[in-house]
CSV table of C-alpha atoms and ligand atoms in Angstrom, one decimal:
chain,number,residue,atom,x,y,z
R,1,MET,CA,-7.8,-28.0,18.9
R,2,THR,CA,-8.1,-30.6,16.3
R,3,GLY,CA,-7.6,-27.8,13.5
R,4,PRO,CA,-9.7,-24.9,12.7
R,5,THR,CA,-11.9,-26.6,9.8
R,6,ALA,CA,-12.9,-29.4,12.2
R,7,GLN,CA,-15.3,-26.8,14.2
R,8,ALA,CA,-17.0,-23.6,13.0
R,9,ALA,CA,-14.1,-20.8,14.0
R,10,THR,CA,-15.3,-17.7,15.7
R,11,PRO,CA,-14.3,-14.2,14.0
R,12,LEU,CA,-11.4,-14.2,17.0
R,13,GLN,CA,-9.8,-17.2,15.1
R,14,GLU,CA,-10.3,-15.4,11.4
R,15,LEU,CA,-8.6,-12.4,12.1
R,16,VAL,CA,-6.0,-11.0,9.5
R,17,PRO,CA,-3.6,-9.9,10.1
R,18,GLN,CA,-3.0,-12.2,13.4
R,19,PRO,CA,-2.7,-10.3,16.5
R,20,VAL,CA,0.0,-10.8,19.0
R,21,GLN,CA,-2.5,-11.4,21.8
R,22,VAL,CA,-6.1,-12.7,21.7
R,23,GLN,CA,-7.9,-13.7,25.0
R,24,PRO,CA,-11.7,-14.9,24.5
R,25,ARG,CA,-14.1,-14.2,26.7
R,26,ALA,CA,-16.8,-16.5,26.1
R,27,ASP,CA,-18.8,-15.3,28.9
R,28,ILE,CA,-19.4,-12.0,27.2
R,29,THR,CA,-21.1,-10.8,23.9
R,30,PHE,CA,-21.5,-7.1,22.8
R,31,SER,CA,-24.4,-5.9,20.8
R,32,LEU,CA,-24.2,-2.7,18.9
R,33,THR,CA,-27.8,-1.1,19.3
R,34,ALA,CA,-29.6,1.8,17.6
R,35,THR,CA,-28.9,3.9,20.7
R,36,ALA,CA,-25.0,3.3,20.5
R,37,LYS,CA,-22.8,6.0,20.5
R,38,ILE,CA,-18.9,6.3,19.3
R,39,GLN,CA,-17.2,8.0,22.4
R,40,LEU,CA,-13.9,9.7,21.8
R,41,GLY,CA,-11.9,9.6,24.9
R,42,THR,CA,-9.4,11.4,23.1
R,43,GLY,CA,-9.0,14.1,20.4
R,44,THR,CA,-6.7,12.0,18.2
R,45,ALA,CA,-9.2,9.3,17.9
R,46,ARG,CA,-11.9,11.5,15.8
R,47,LYS,CA,-10.6,10.7,12.3
R,48,PRO,CA,-10.7,6.9,13.3
R,49,ALA,CA,-14.0,7.4,14.7
R,50,GLU,CA,-15.2,9.2,11.6
R,51,LEU,CA,-13.8,6.3,9.3
R,52,LEU,CA,-15.6,4.0,11.5
R,53,ALA,CA,-19.0,5.7,11.4
R,54,SER,CA,-18.7,5.8,7.6
R,55,ILE,CA,-18.5,1.9,7.4
R,56,LEU,CA,-21.3,1.1,10.1
R,57,ARG,CA,-23.9,3.8,9.7
R,58,PRO,CA,-24.8,2.5,6.2
R,59,SER,CA,-25.0,-1.1,6.9
R,60,THR,CA,-26.3,-1.0,10.6
R,61,GLY,CA,-28.7,2.3,9.7
R,62,TYR,CA,-27.5,3.2,13.0
R,63,ALA,CA,-27.1,7.1,13.7
R,64,LEU,CA,-24.0,6.3,15.9
R,65,PRO,CA,-23.0,9.8,16.9
R,66,ILE,CA,-19.5,10.6,17.7
R,67,THR,CA,-19.5,12.1,21.2
R,68,ASP,CA,-16.7,13.9,23.2
R,69,GLU,CA,-18.2,12.2,26.5
R,70,VAL,CA,-17.3,8.7,27.5
R,71,THR,CA,-20.8,7.3,28.9
R,72,GLY,CA,-23.2,4.4,28.0
R,73,ASP,CA,-23.5,2.0,25.3
R,74,GLY,CA,-21.3,1.7,22.1
R,75,ILE,CA,-17.7,1.9,20.9
R,76,VAL,CA,-15.2,4.0,23.3
R,77,LEU,CA,-11.9,5.2,21.6
R,78,LEU,CA,-9.5,6.1,24.7
R,79,ASP,CA,-5.8,6.7,24.9
R,80,ASN,CA,-3.1,5.4,27.6
R,81,ALA,CA,-3.0,2.0,26.1
R,82,ASP,CA,-0.2,-0.3,27.4
R,83,PRO,CA,3.2,0.9,26.4
R,84,LYS,CA,3.8,-2.5,24.5
R,85,THR,CA,1.2,-1.5,21.8
R,86,GLY,CA,3.8,1.0,20.9
R,87,GLU,CA,3.2,3.5,18.1
R,88,GLU,CA,1.0,1.8,15.9
R,89,GLY,CA,-0.6,-0.9,18.5
R,90,TYR,CA,-3.8,-0.9,20.3
R,91,GLN,CA,-5.8,-2.7,23.2
R,92,LEU,CA,-9.7,-4.0,22.2
R,93,ASP,CA,-11.6,-5.2,25.1
R,94,VAL,CA,-15.4,-6.1,24.7
R,95,THR,CA,-17.7,-5.8,27.7
R,96,PRO,CA,-21.6,-6.3,27.4
R,97,LYS,CA,-22.3,-2.7,26.9
R,98,GLN,CA,-19.1,-1.1,25.3
R,99,VAL,CA,-16.0,-2.0,22.9
R,100,ILE,CA,-13.2,-0.1,24.1
R,101,ILE,CA,-10.2,0.5,21.9
R,102,ARG,CA,-7.1,2.0,23.6
R,103,ALA,CA,-4.0,3.3,21.5
R,104,ASN,CA,-1.6,6.1,22.2
R,105,SER,CA,-2.0,7.3,18.6
R,106,ALA,CA,-4.5,7.6,16.0
R,107,ALA,CA,-2.7,5.2,13.7
R,108,GLY,CA,-3.1,2.6,16.9
R,109,HIS,CA,-7.1,3.7,16.8
R,110,PHE,CA,-7.4,2.9,13.0
R,111,ASN,CA,-5.7,-0.4,13.5
R,112,GLY,CA,-8.1,-1.4,16.2
R,113,ILE,CA,-10.8,-0.2,14.3
R,114,ALA,CA,-9.6,-2.7,11.5
R,115,THR,CA,-9.9,-5.4,14.0
R,116,LEU,CA,-13.1,-4.2,15.2
R,117,ARG,CA,-14.5,-4.6,11.6
R,118,GLN,CA,-13.5,-8.2,11.1
R,119,LEU,CA,-15.2,-9.1,14.8
R,120,LEU,CA,-18.6,-7.7,13.2
R,121,PRO,CA,-20.6,-9.6,10.9
R,122,PRO,CA,-19.4,-9.4,7.1
R,123,LYS,CA,-22.4,-7.5,6.3
R,124,ALA,CA,-21.2,-4.6,8.6
R,125,GLU,CA,-19.1,-3.9,5.3
R,126,ALA,CA,-22.4,-3.6,3.2
R,127,LYS,CA,-23.3,0.0,1.7
R,128,THR,CA,-26.9,-1.0,1.9
R,129,ARG,CA,-28.8,-1.5,5.3
R,130,GLN,CA,-28.7,-4.9,6.6
R,131,PRO,CA,-30.8,-6.7,9.2
R,132,GLY,CA,-28.7,-7.3,12.8
R,133,PRO,CA,-27.9,-8.6,15.1
R,134,TRP,CA,-24.6,-6.7,15.4
R,135,THR,CA,-22.9,-8.7,17.6
R,136,VAL,CA,-19.2,-8.9,18.9
R,137,SER,CA,-18.0,-11.9,21.1
R,138,GLY,CA,-15.9,-11.5,23.9
R,139,ALA,CA,-12.4,-10.7,23.7
R,140,SER,CA,-9.5,-9.1,25.1
R,141,ILE,CA,-6.8,-8.2,22.4
R,142,LEU,CA,-3.5,-6.5,22.7
R,143,ASP,CA,-1.7,-6.0,19.3
R,144,HIS,CA,1.0,-4.4,17.8
R,145,PRO,CA,2.9,-4.7,14.3
R,146,ARG,CA,6.3,-6.6,13.4
R,147,TYR,CA,7.2,-3.9,10.9
R,148,GLN,CA,6.4,-0.3,10.9
R,149,HIS,CA,6.0,-0.3,6.7
R,150,ARG,CA,3.1,-2.4,5.2
R,151,GLY,CA,2.6,-0.9,1.8
R,152,ALA,CA,0.6,-1.3,-1.2
R,153,MET,CA,1.9,0.2,-4.7
R,154,LEU,CA,-0.3,0.8,-7.6
R,155,ASP,CA,1.3,1.8,-11.1
R,156,VAL,CA,-1.2,4.6,-12.4
R,157,ALA,CA,1.3,5.3,-15.4
R,158,ARG,CA,0.9,2.3,-17.6
R,159,HIS,CA,-2.9,2.5,-17.4
R,160,PHE,CA,-4.4,5.5,-15.5
R,161,PHE,CA,-7.1,5.2,-12.7
R,162,THR,CA,-9.3,7.7,-11.9
R,163,PRO,CA,-9.2,9.2,-8.5
R,164,ASP,CA,-12.7,7.0,-7.4
R,165,GLN,CA,-10.7,4.0,-8.8
R,166,VAL,CA,-7.9,4.7,-6.4
R,167,LYS,CA,-10.1,5.5,-3.3
R,168,ARG,CA,-11.7,2.3,-3.9
R,169,TYR,CA,-8.3,0.4,-3.6
R,170,LEU,CA,-7.3,2.8,-0.6
R,171,ASP,CA,-10.4,1.6,1.2
R,172,GLN,CA,-9.9,-1.9,0.5
R,173,ILE,CA,-6.5,-2.0,1.9
R,174,ALA,CA,-7.2,-0.1,4.9
R,175,ALA,CA,-9.0,-2.8,6.2
R,176,TYR,CA,-5.8,-4.9,6.5
R,177,LYS,CA,-3.7,-2.5,8.6
R,178,ILE,CA,-1.7,-1.4,5.1
R,179,ASN,CA,-0.6,2.2,6.2
R,180,TYR,CA,1.6,3.2,3.2
R,181,PHE,CA,0.3,3.9,-0.3
R,182,HIS,CA,3.0,4.2,-2.7
R,183,LEU,CA,1.7,5.9,-6.3
R,184,HIS,CA,3.7,5.2,-9.2
R,185,LEU,CA,3.0,8.5,-10.8
R,186,SER,CA,5.4,9.1,-14.0
R,187,ASP,CA,6.8,6.0,-16.6
R,188,ASP,CA,7.5,5.5,-20.1
R,189,GLN,CA,3.8,5.6,-21.1
R,190,GLY,CA,2.5,8.6,-18.8
R,191,TRP,CA,3.2,11.6,-16.5
R,192,ARG,CA,0.0,11.2,-14.2
R,193,LEU,CA,0.3,14.4,-11.8
R,194,GLU,CA,0.2,18.2,-13.0
R,195,ILE,CA,3.5,20.0,-12.6
R,196,LYS,CA,2.4,23.8,-12.5
R,197,SER,CA,6.2,24.9,-13.9
R,198,TRP,CA,6.2,22.3,-16.5
R,199,PRO,CA,2.2,22.1,-17.7
R,200,ASP,CA,3.3,19.7,-21.0
R,201,LEU,CA,4.0,17.0,-18.7
R,202,THR,CA,0.3,16.2,-18.2
R,203,ARG,CA,-0.8,17.9,-21.6
R,204,ILE,CA,1.5,15.9,-23.7
R,205,GLY,CA,3.0,13.1,-21.1
R,206,GLY,CA,-0.6,12.4,-19.5
R,207,SER,CA,-2.7,12.2,-22.4
R,208,THR,CA,-2.2,8.5,-23.3
R,209,GLU,CA,-1.3,5.1,-22.0
R,210,VAL,CA,-0.2,1.3,-22.7
R,211,GLY,CA,-2.5,0.6,-25.4
R,212,GLY,CA,-3.0,4.0,-27.0
R,213,ARG,CA,-6.3,5.4,-25.1
R,214,LYS,CA,-6.3,8.9,-25.4
R,215,GLY,CA,-7.7,11.5,-22.7
R,216,GLN,CA,-6.8,13.8,-19.7
R,217,LEU,CA,-5.1,10.6,-18.3
R,218,HIS,CA,-3.8,12.6,-15.2
R,219,TYR,CA,-4.5,14.2,-11.7
R,220,THR,CA,-4.6,17.5,-11.0
R,221,GLN,CA,-2.5,18.7,-7.8
R,222,GLU,CA,-6.1,19.2,-6.0
R,223,GLN,CA,-7.2,15.9,-7.1
R,224,TYR,CA,-3.9,14.5,-5.7
R,225,GLU,CA,-4.3,16.3,-2.3
R,226,ASP,CA,-7.8,15.0,-2.0
R,227,LEU,CA,-6.4,11.3,-2.3
R,228,VAL,CA,-3.6,12.3,0.2
R,229,ALA,CA,-6.5,13.3,2.3
R,230,TYR,CA,-8.6,10.3,1.7
R,231,ALA,CA,-5.7,8.0,2.5
R,232,ALA,CA,-5.0,9.8,5.4
R,233,ASN,CA,-8.4,9.8,6.7
R,234,ARG,CA,-7.8,5.9,6.6
R,235,GLY,CA,-4.6,5.9,8.5
R,236,ILE,CA,-2.6,5.8,5.1
R,237,THR,CA,0.6,7.8,4.1
R,238,VAL,CA,1.0,8.3,0.5
R,239,ILE,CA,4.3,8.0,-1.1
R,240,PRO,CA,4.7,9.9,-4.6
R,241,GLU,CA,6.9,8.1,-7.2
R,242,PHE,CA,8.6,9.9,-10.1
R,243,ASP,CA,10.7,6.9,-11.7
R,244,MET,CA,14.0,8.7,-12.8
R,245,PRO,CA,16.6,8.6,-14.7
R,246,GLY,CA,14.9,5.9,-16.8
R,247,HIS,CA,11.2,5.1,-17.5
R,248,THR,CA,11.2,8.8,-18.4
R,249,ASN,CA,10.0,9.0,-21.9
R,250,ALA,CA,6.7,10.4,-21.2
R,251,ALA,CA,8.8,13.6,-20.0
R,252,LEU,CA,11.1,13.3,-22.7
R,253,ALA,CA,8.0,13.3,-25.1
R,254,SER,CA,6.8,16.3,-23.5
R,255,TYR,CA,9.6,18.7,-23.2
R,256,ALA,CA,12.4,18.7,-26.2
R,257,GLU,CA,15.1,20.6,-24.0
R,258,LEU,CA,15.2,17.1,-21.4
R,259,ASN,CA,16.5,15.2,-24.2
R,260,CYS,CA,20.3,15.2,-25.0
R,261,ASP,CA,19.7,16.0,-28.7
R,262,GLY,CA,17.0,18.6,-28.0
R,263,ARG,CA,14.4,16.6,-30.0
R,264,LYS,CA,11.2,15.6,-28.3
R,265,ARG,CA,10.9,11.7,-28.3
R,266,PRO,CA,7.3,10.2,-29.6
R,267,LEU,CA,4.9,9.0,-26.7
R,268,TYR,CA,5.1,5.4,-26.2
R,269,THR,CA,2.2,3.0,-25.4
R,270,GLY,CA,3.9,-0.2,-25.7
R,271,THR,CA,5.5,-2.3,-22.6
R,272,ASP,CA,8.9,-2.2,-23.2
R,273,VAL,CA,11.3,-1.2,-20.2
R,274,GLY,CA,15.1,0.5,-19.8
R,275,PHE,CA,15.3,2.5,-23.4
R,276,SER,CA,14.7,5.9,-21.7
R,277,SER,CA,16.9,8.2,-19.9
R,278,LEU,CA,17.0,11.9,-18.7
R,279,CYS,CA,20.1,13.9,-19.9
R,280,ILE,CA,22.4,13.6,-17.3
R,281,SER,CA,24.9,16.0,-18.7
R,282,LYS,CA,22.5,19.0,-19.0
R,283,ASP,CA,21.7,21.4,-15.9
R,284,ILE,CA,18.2,21.8,-16.8
R,285,THR,CA,17.7,18.2,-16.1
R,286,TYR,CA,18.2,19.1,-12.4
R,287,LYS,CA,16.1,22.1,-12.6
R,288,PHE,CA,13.3,19.7,-13.9
R,289,VAL,CA,13.8,17.4,-11.2
R,290,ASP,CA,14.1,20.2,-8.3
R,291,ASP,CA,10.7,21.9,-9.9
R,292,VAL,CA,9.2,18.5,-9.8
R,293,VAL,CA,10.0,17.5,-6.1
R,294,ARG,CA,9.4,21.2,-4.8
R,295,GLU,CA,5.9,21.0,-6.3
R,296,VAL,CA,5.1,17.3,-5.0
R,297,SER,CA,6.8,17.8,-1.8
R,298,ALA,CA,4.6,21.0,-0.7
R,299,ILE,CA,1.6,19.0,-1.1
R,300,THR,CA,2.9,15.4,0.5
R,301,PRO,CA,2.6,15.4,4.2
R,302,GLY,CA,4.5,12.1,4.1
R,303,GLN,CA,8.0,11.7,5.0
R,304,TYR,CA,9.1,9.8,1.7
R,305,PHE,CA,9.6,10.6,-1.7
R,306,HIS,CA,10.3,7.8,-4.1
R,307,ILE,CA,12.9,8.5,-7.0
R,308,GLY,CA,12.3,5.1,-9.0
R,309,GLY,CA,15.9,4.6,-10.4
R,310,ASP,CA,15.3,1.0,-11.8
R,311,GLU,CA,16.2,-0.2,-14.9
R,312,ALA,CA,18.6,2.6,-16.0
R,313,HIS,CA,19.7,0.7,-18.9
R,314,SER,CA,20.1,3.6,-21.3
R,315,THR,CA,22.0,5.6,-18.5
R,316,SER,CA,25.8,4.7,-18.1
R,317,ASP,CA,26.7,3.5,-14.7
R,318,ALA,CA,29.3,6.8,-14.3
R,319,ASP,CA,26.2,8.7,-15.2
R,320,PHE,CA,23.7,7.4,-13.0
R,321,VAL,CA,26.2,7.8,-9.9
R,322,LYS,CA,26.5,11.5,-11.1
R,323,PHE,CA,22.7,12.0,-11.4
R,324,MET,CA,21.7,10.3,-8.0
R,325,ASN,CA,24.7,12.8,-6.3
R,326,ARG,CA,23.0,15.7,-7.9
R,327,VAL,CA,19.1,14.5,-7.1
R,328,LEU,CA,19.5,12.9,-3.5
R,329,PRO,CA,20.3,16.4,-2.2
R,330,ILE,CA,17.5,18.1,-4.2
R,331,VAL,CA,14.8,15.7,-1.8
R,332,LYS,CA,16.6,16.2,1.0
R,333,LYS,CA,16.2,20.1,0.4
R,334,TYR,CA,12.5,19.8,0.2
R,335,GLY,CA,12.7,18.1,3.7
R,336,LYS,CA,12.0,14.5,2.4
R,337,THR,CA,13.4,11.3,2.7
R,338,THR,CA,14.5,9.5,-0.6
R,339,THR,CA,13.0,5.8,-1.0
R,340,GLY,CA,13.6,4.5,-4.3
R,341,TRP,CA,14.0,0.7,-6.0
R,342,HIS,CA,17.1,-0.8,-4.3
R,343,GLU,CA,19.8,0.1,-7.3
R,344,PHE,CA,20.0,4.0,-6.1
R,345,ILE,CA,21.6,2.7,-2.9
R,346,LYS,CA,24.7,2.1,-4.3
R,347,THR,CA,25.7,5.8,-4.9
R,348,THR,CA,25.1,7.0,-1.6
R,349,LYS,CA,26.2,6.3,2.4
R,350,ASP,CA,23.2,8.0,3.7
R,351,THR,CA,21.6,5.4,6.1
R,352,THR,CA,18.5,7.6,6.5
R,353,LEU,CA,17.4,6.6,2.9
R,354,VAL,CA,15.1,3.6,2.5
R,355,PRO,CA,15.9,0.9,-0.7
R,356,GLN,CA,13.2,-1.1,-2.0
R,357,PHE,CA,14.1,-4.3,-2.9
R,358,TRP,CA,12.6,-5.8,-5.8
R,359,GLY,CA,15.0,-8.6,-6.9
R,360,THR,CA,14.5,-12.1,-7.8
R,361,GLU,CA,17.4,-13.2,-6.1
R,362,THR,CA,18.2,-13.8,-2.1
R,363,SER,CA,21.4,-11.9,-2.4
R,364,ASP,CA,22.2,-8.5,-3.3
R,365,ALA,CA,25.7,-7.0,-2.2
R,366,ASN,CA,24.9,-3.5,-2.5
R,367,VAL,CA,21.6,-3.9,-0.5
R,368,ALA,CA,23.6,-6.0,2.1
R,369,ALA,CA,26.2,-3.2,2.4
R,370,ALA,CA,23.7,-0.5,3.0
R,371,ALA,CA,22.0,-2.8,5.5
R,372,GLN,CA,25.5,-3.2,7.3
R,373,ARG,CA,25.7,0.5,7.4
R,374,GLY,CA,22.2,0.9,8.8
R,375,ASN,CA,19.9,1.4,6.3
R,376,GLU,CA,16.3,-0.2,6.7
R,377,ILE,CA,15.4,-2.0,3.9
R,378,LEU,CA,11.9,-2.5,2.3
R,379,MET,CA,11.1,-5.6,1.0
R,380,SER,CA,9.2,-6.2,-2.3
R,381,PRO,CA,11.0,-9.2,-3.9
R,382,ALA,CA,9.4,-9.7,-7.2
R,383,ASN,CA,9.2,-13.5,-7.3
R,384,ARG,CA,7.2,-13.4,-3.9
R,385,ILE,CA,5.2,-10.2,-3.8
R,386,TYR,CA,4.6,-8.6,-7.1
R,387,LEU,CA,0.8,-8.4,-7.4
R,388,ASP,CA,1.3,-8.4,-11.3
R,389,MET,CA,2.5,-11.9,-11.4
R,390,LYS,CA,0.3,-14.4,-12.9
R,391,TYR,CA,-1.0,-16.9,-10.1
R,392,ASN,CA,-0.3,-19.7,-12.5
R,393,LYS,CA,0.1,-20.5,-16.4
R,394,ASN,CA,-3.8,-20.2,-16.8
R,395,THR,CA,-4.0,-16.4,-15.5
R,396,LYS,CA,-5.4,-14.0,-18.4
R,397,LEU,CA,-4.0,-10.7,-16.3
R,398,GLY,CA,-0.5,-10.3,-15.5
R,399,GLN,CA,3.1,-11.1,-16.4
R,400,ASP,CA,5.2,-14.0,-15.4
R,401,TRP,CA,8.9,-12.9,-15.9
R,402,ALA,CA,9.5,-13.1,-12.2
R,403,GLY,CA,7.8,-16.4,-12.0
R,404,LEU,CA,4.1,-17.8,-11.4
R,405,ILE,CA,3.0,-16.6,-7.9
R,406,GLU,CA,0.3,-18.7,-6.4
R,407,VAL,CA,-1.2,-17.7,-3.1
R,408,LYS,CA,0.9,-20.0,-0.8
R,409,ASP,CA,4.3,-18.7,-2.8
R,410,SER,CA,3.5,-15.0,-2.0
R,411,TYR,CA,3.2,-16.5,1.7
R,412,ASN,CA,6.1,-18.9,2.2
R,413,TRP,CA,8.9,-16.3,2.7
R,414,ASN,CA,10.0,-14.7,6.0
R,415,PRO,CA,10.8,-10.7,5.2
R,416,GLY,CA,13.5,-11.0,8.0
R,417,ALA,CA,15.8,-13.8,6.7
R,418,TYR,CA,14.9,-13.5,3.0
R,419,LEU,CA,17.8,-11.5,2.1
R,420,ASP,CA,21.6,-12.5,2.7
R,421,GLY,CA,23.0,-9.8,5.3
R,422,VAL,CA,19.6,-8.2,5.8
R,423,GLY,CA,18.4,-9.4,9.2
R,424,GLU,CA,15.0,-8.7,11.1
R,425,ALA,CA,16.5,-5.3,12.4
R,426,SER,CA,17.1,-4.2,8.8
R,427,VAL,CA,13.9,-4.8,7.4
R,428,ARG,CA,11.4,-1.7,7.7
R,429,GLY,CA,8.7,-3.3,5.9
R,430,VAL,CA,7.0,-5.4,3.3
R,431,GLU,CA,5.2,-3.6,0.2
R,432,ALA,CA,3.0,-5.3,-2.5
R,433,PRO,CA,3.6,-3.8,-5.8
R,434,LEU,CA,0.8,-3.8,-8.6
R,435,TRP,CA,2.5,-3.0,-12.2
R,436,THR,CA,-0.6,-2.4,-14.4
R,437,GLU,CA,1.0,-3.0,-18.1
R,438,THR,CA,-1.8,-5.6,-18.4
R,439,ILE,CA,-4.5,-4.1,-15.5
R,440,ARG,CA,-7.1,-2.0,-16.7
R,441,THR,CA,-10.0,-1.7,-14.4
R,442,SER,CA,-10.9,-2.3,-10.8
R,443,ALA,CA,-12.1,-5.6,-11.3
R,444,ASP,CA,-8.4,-6.2,-12.7
R,445,ILE,CA,-6.6,-4.8,-9.7
R,446,GLU,CA,-9.0,-6.9,-7.2
R,447,TYR,CA,-8.1,-10.1,-9.1
R,448,MET,CA,-4.1,-9.6,-8.7
R,449,ALA,CA,-4.1,-8.0,-5.4
R,450,PHE,CA,-6.8,-10.3,-3.3
R,451,PRO,CA,-5.8,-12.2,-1.9
R,452,ARG,CA,-1.9,-11.7,-2.1
R,453,LEU,CA,-2.3,-8.3,-0.5
R,454,ALA,CA,-4.0,-9.6,2.7
R,455,VAL,CA,-0.9,-11.9,2.5
R,456,ALA,CA,1.6,-8.8,2.3
R,457,ALA,CA,-0.6,-7.4,5.2
R,458,GLU,CA,-0.2,-10.5,7.2
R,459,LEU,CA,3.6,-10.7,6.8
R,460,GLY,CA,3.8,-7.0,7.6
R,461,TRP,CA,2.3,-7.2,10.8
R,462,ALA,CA,1.7,-10.6,12.3
R,463,ALA,CA,4.9,-12.2,14.5
R,464,ALA,CA,7.3,-14.2,12.8
R,465,ALA,CA,6.5,-17.0,15.2
R,466,THR,CA,2.8,-17.1,13.8
R,467,HIS,CA,4.3,-18.0,10.4
R,468,ASN,CA,2.1,-21.2,9.6
R,469,TRP,CA,0.5,-22.2,5.9
R,470,ASP,CA,-1.9,-24.4,7.7
R,471,ARG,CA,-2.9,-21.5,10.4
R,472,PHE,CA,-3.2,-18.7,8.1
R,473,ALA,CA,-5.0,-20.5,5.0
R,474,PRO,CA,-8.4,-20.7,6.8
R,475,ARG,CA,-8.2,-16.9,8.3
R,476,LEU,CA,-7.5,-15.8,4.9
R,477,GLY,CA,-10.6,-18.1,3.6
R,478,ALA,CA,-12.5,-16.6,6.2
R,479,GLN,CA,-12.1,-13.3,4.7
R,480,ALA,CA,-14.1,-14.3,1.4
R,481,PRO,CA,-17.7,-13.2,2.8
R,482,ARG,CA,-16.3,-9.9,3.4
R,483,TRP,CA,-14.9,-9.5,0.0
R,484,LYS,CA,-18.3,-10.8,-1.5
R,485,VAL,CA,-20.3,-8.1,0.6
R,486,GLN,CA,-17.9,-5.5,-1.1
R,487,GLY,CA,-17.7,-7.0,-4.4
R,488,ILE,CA,-14.3,-7.4,-4.6
R,489,ASN,CA,-13.5,-9.8,-7.5
R,490,TYR,CA,-10.7,-12.0,-5.8
R,491,TYR,CA,-9.4,-14.9,-7.3
R,492,ALA,CA,-10.6,-18.0,-5.3
R,493,SER,CA,-7.4,-20.1,-5.2
R,494,SER,CA,-7.8,-23.7,-4.8
R,495,GLN,CA,-5.0,-23.4,-2.2
R,496,VAL,CA,-7.4,-21.5,0.2
R,497,PRO,CA,-10.4,-23.0,2.3
R,498,TRP,CA,-12.7,-20.1,1.3
R,499,LYS,CA,-15.6,-19.9,3.7
R,500,LYS,CA,-19.2,-19.6,2.2
W,1,IFG,N1,10.1,-4.1,-13.7
W,1,IFG,C1,10.0,-2.5,-13.6
W,1,IFG,C2,8.5,-2.3,-13.4
W,1,IFG,C3,7.5,-2.9,-14.6
W,1,IFG,C4,7.5,-4.5,-13.9
W,1,IFG,C5,6.3,-5.5,-14.3
W,1,IFG,C6,10.5,-2.5,-11.5
W,1,IFG,C7,10.9,-1.6,-10.3
W,1,IFG,C8,9.0,-5.1,-14.2
W,1,IFG,N2,10.6,-2.2,-12.5
W,1,IFG,O1,9.6,-3.4,-11.0
W,1,IFG,O2,8.0,-0.8,-14.3
W,1,IFG,O3,7.5,-3.2,-15.7
W,1,IFG,O4,6.4,-6.3,-13.2
């Protein structure tokens, strides 16, 4: 091939993330018709089928009934996929009358559906009825992810985002096979989730944000449960984060007794970090943590609980160790596995815990030692994949303390060979954090997240051997028509050949 831009690429050549095996079938074309049905060969495919229907019914105008019998035209979701597809993979086969997605789990069906969406015309993503035809070119795909954890983080503490704004972002990341959504729910500027045993955390701590806006800037537990279900219906597991012992001014402003001096802190609406700490010596601190972890674990089906642990500059090293030694058992007591910013990992030998690396260096002795012991590392290097970093010096939104990250910079690293002493087998996956000191609206989220979130999704899913900017860039550029249909306010980097 003389290069993807030399001839009109087909949808099969424009998939993000890149599947493992793609076999075109030029002699076959499938057309979705008004009488098509979504057919379930297995009960685990019902939620994925409902997601697919919710996307295709508005744009095609077709009824697309979901049936339990596998007969006739349409989209068929079966199990008994090739074992090579593993936990989250799938097979997708296009025949003249059917598109067949085989998977051995709901996750696999969600991922197969994400690929099918990209094989259909971009207007399939529209919320209003579009003219057909709805064709899918012949193909046989077998696919599975490089890493089990492809994540996105949204900081709803610096600036609060409504449930609908969070759902919009969940819709957008699900299209790229992202399977974890990390919600940063507390910080110096805000406590965003109701804790029934400590009501002032939201009444006071959830009443403002960076810049001083006032309001009920928090989720009830019912709203949180609704977000968790919304994510699960897209194959995404929520990881709640309550940052501690630092980044806790909102809690310290809500309850005097959480402060060592017994005095409430003022609410904080600036953007400094590192000035707050829970009171390590007080027993009430651990009652507080126990209540938070108990209440939130009870409404969090996912396995992971994120305890933060970053930038505890107002906590002595000895106190930090003391704190973690009392808090890690609390998370375990409530049946959850601790994940946290990588600083906490020096305080424990527990190899089931997941440090999230966010440094700007390519070596960290404590993280390498943990990997050596058997911990899996979640990779979020700030100077590669922090979505709040400016693209270039002209980017109005975002920060630049970790450097400027143009699209190519966010792509040009190998998670499996990035950190000294952390090889492929020690990497759990890739997560793209979006901190919101400077981010206020969905349009702001989208400007910083697209296209670099799609880059993170590629790094988390595609085989290492496919890593090649010149081949990836046209595939990334081919996402633009889809983003336009969805009204996604993406950054049209000059580094990417954007498809019209
Ligand atoms: N570092 C802080 C965040 C946020 C970020 C902004 C981490 C783990 C800088 N901690 O990143 O709270 O302020 O880029």
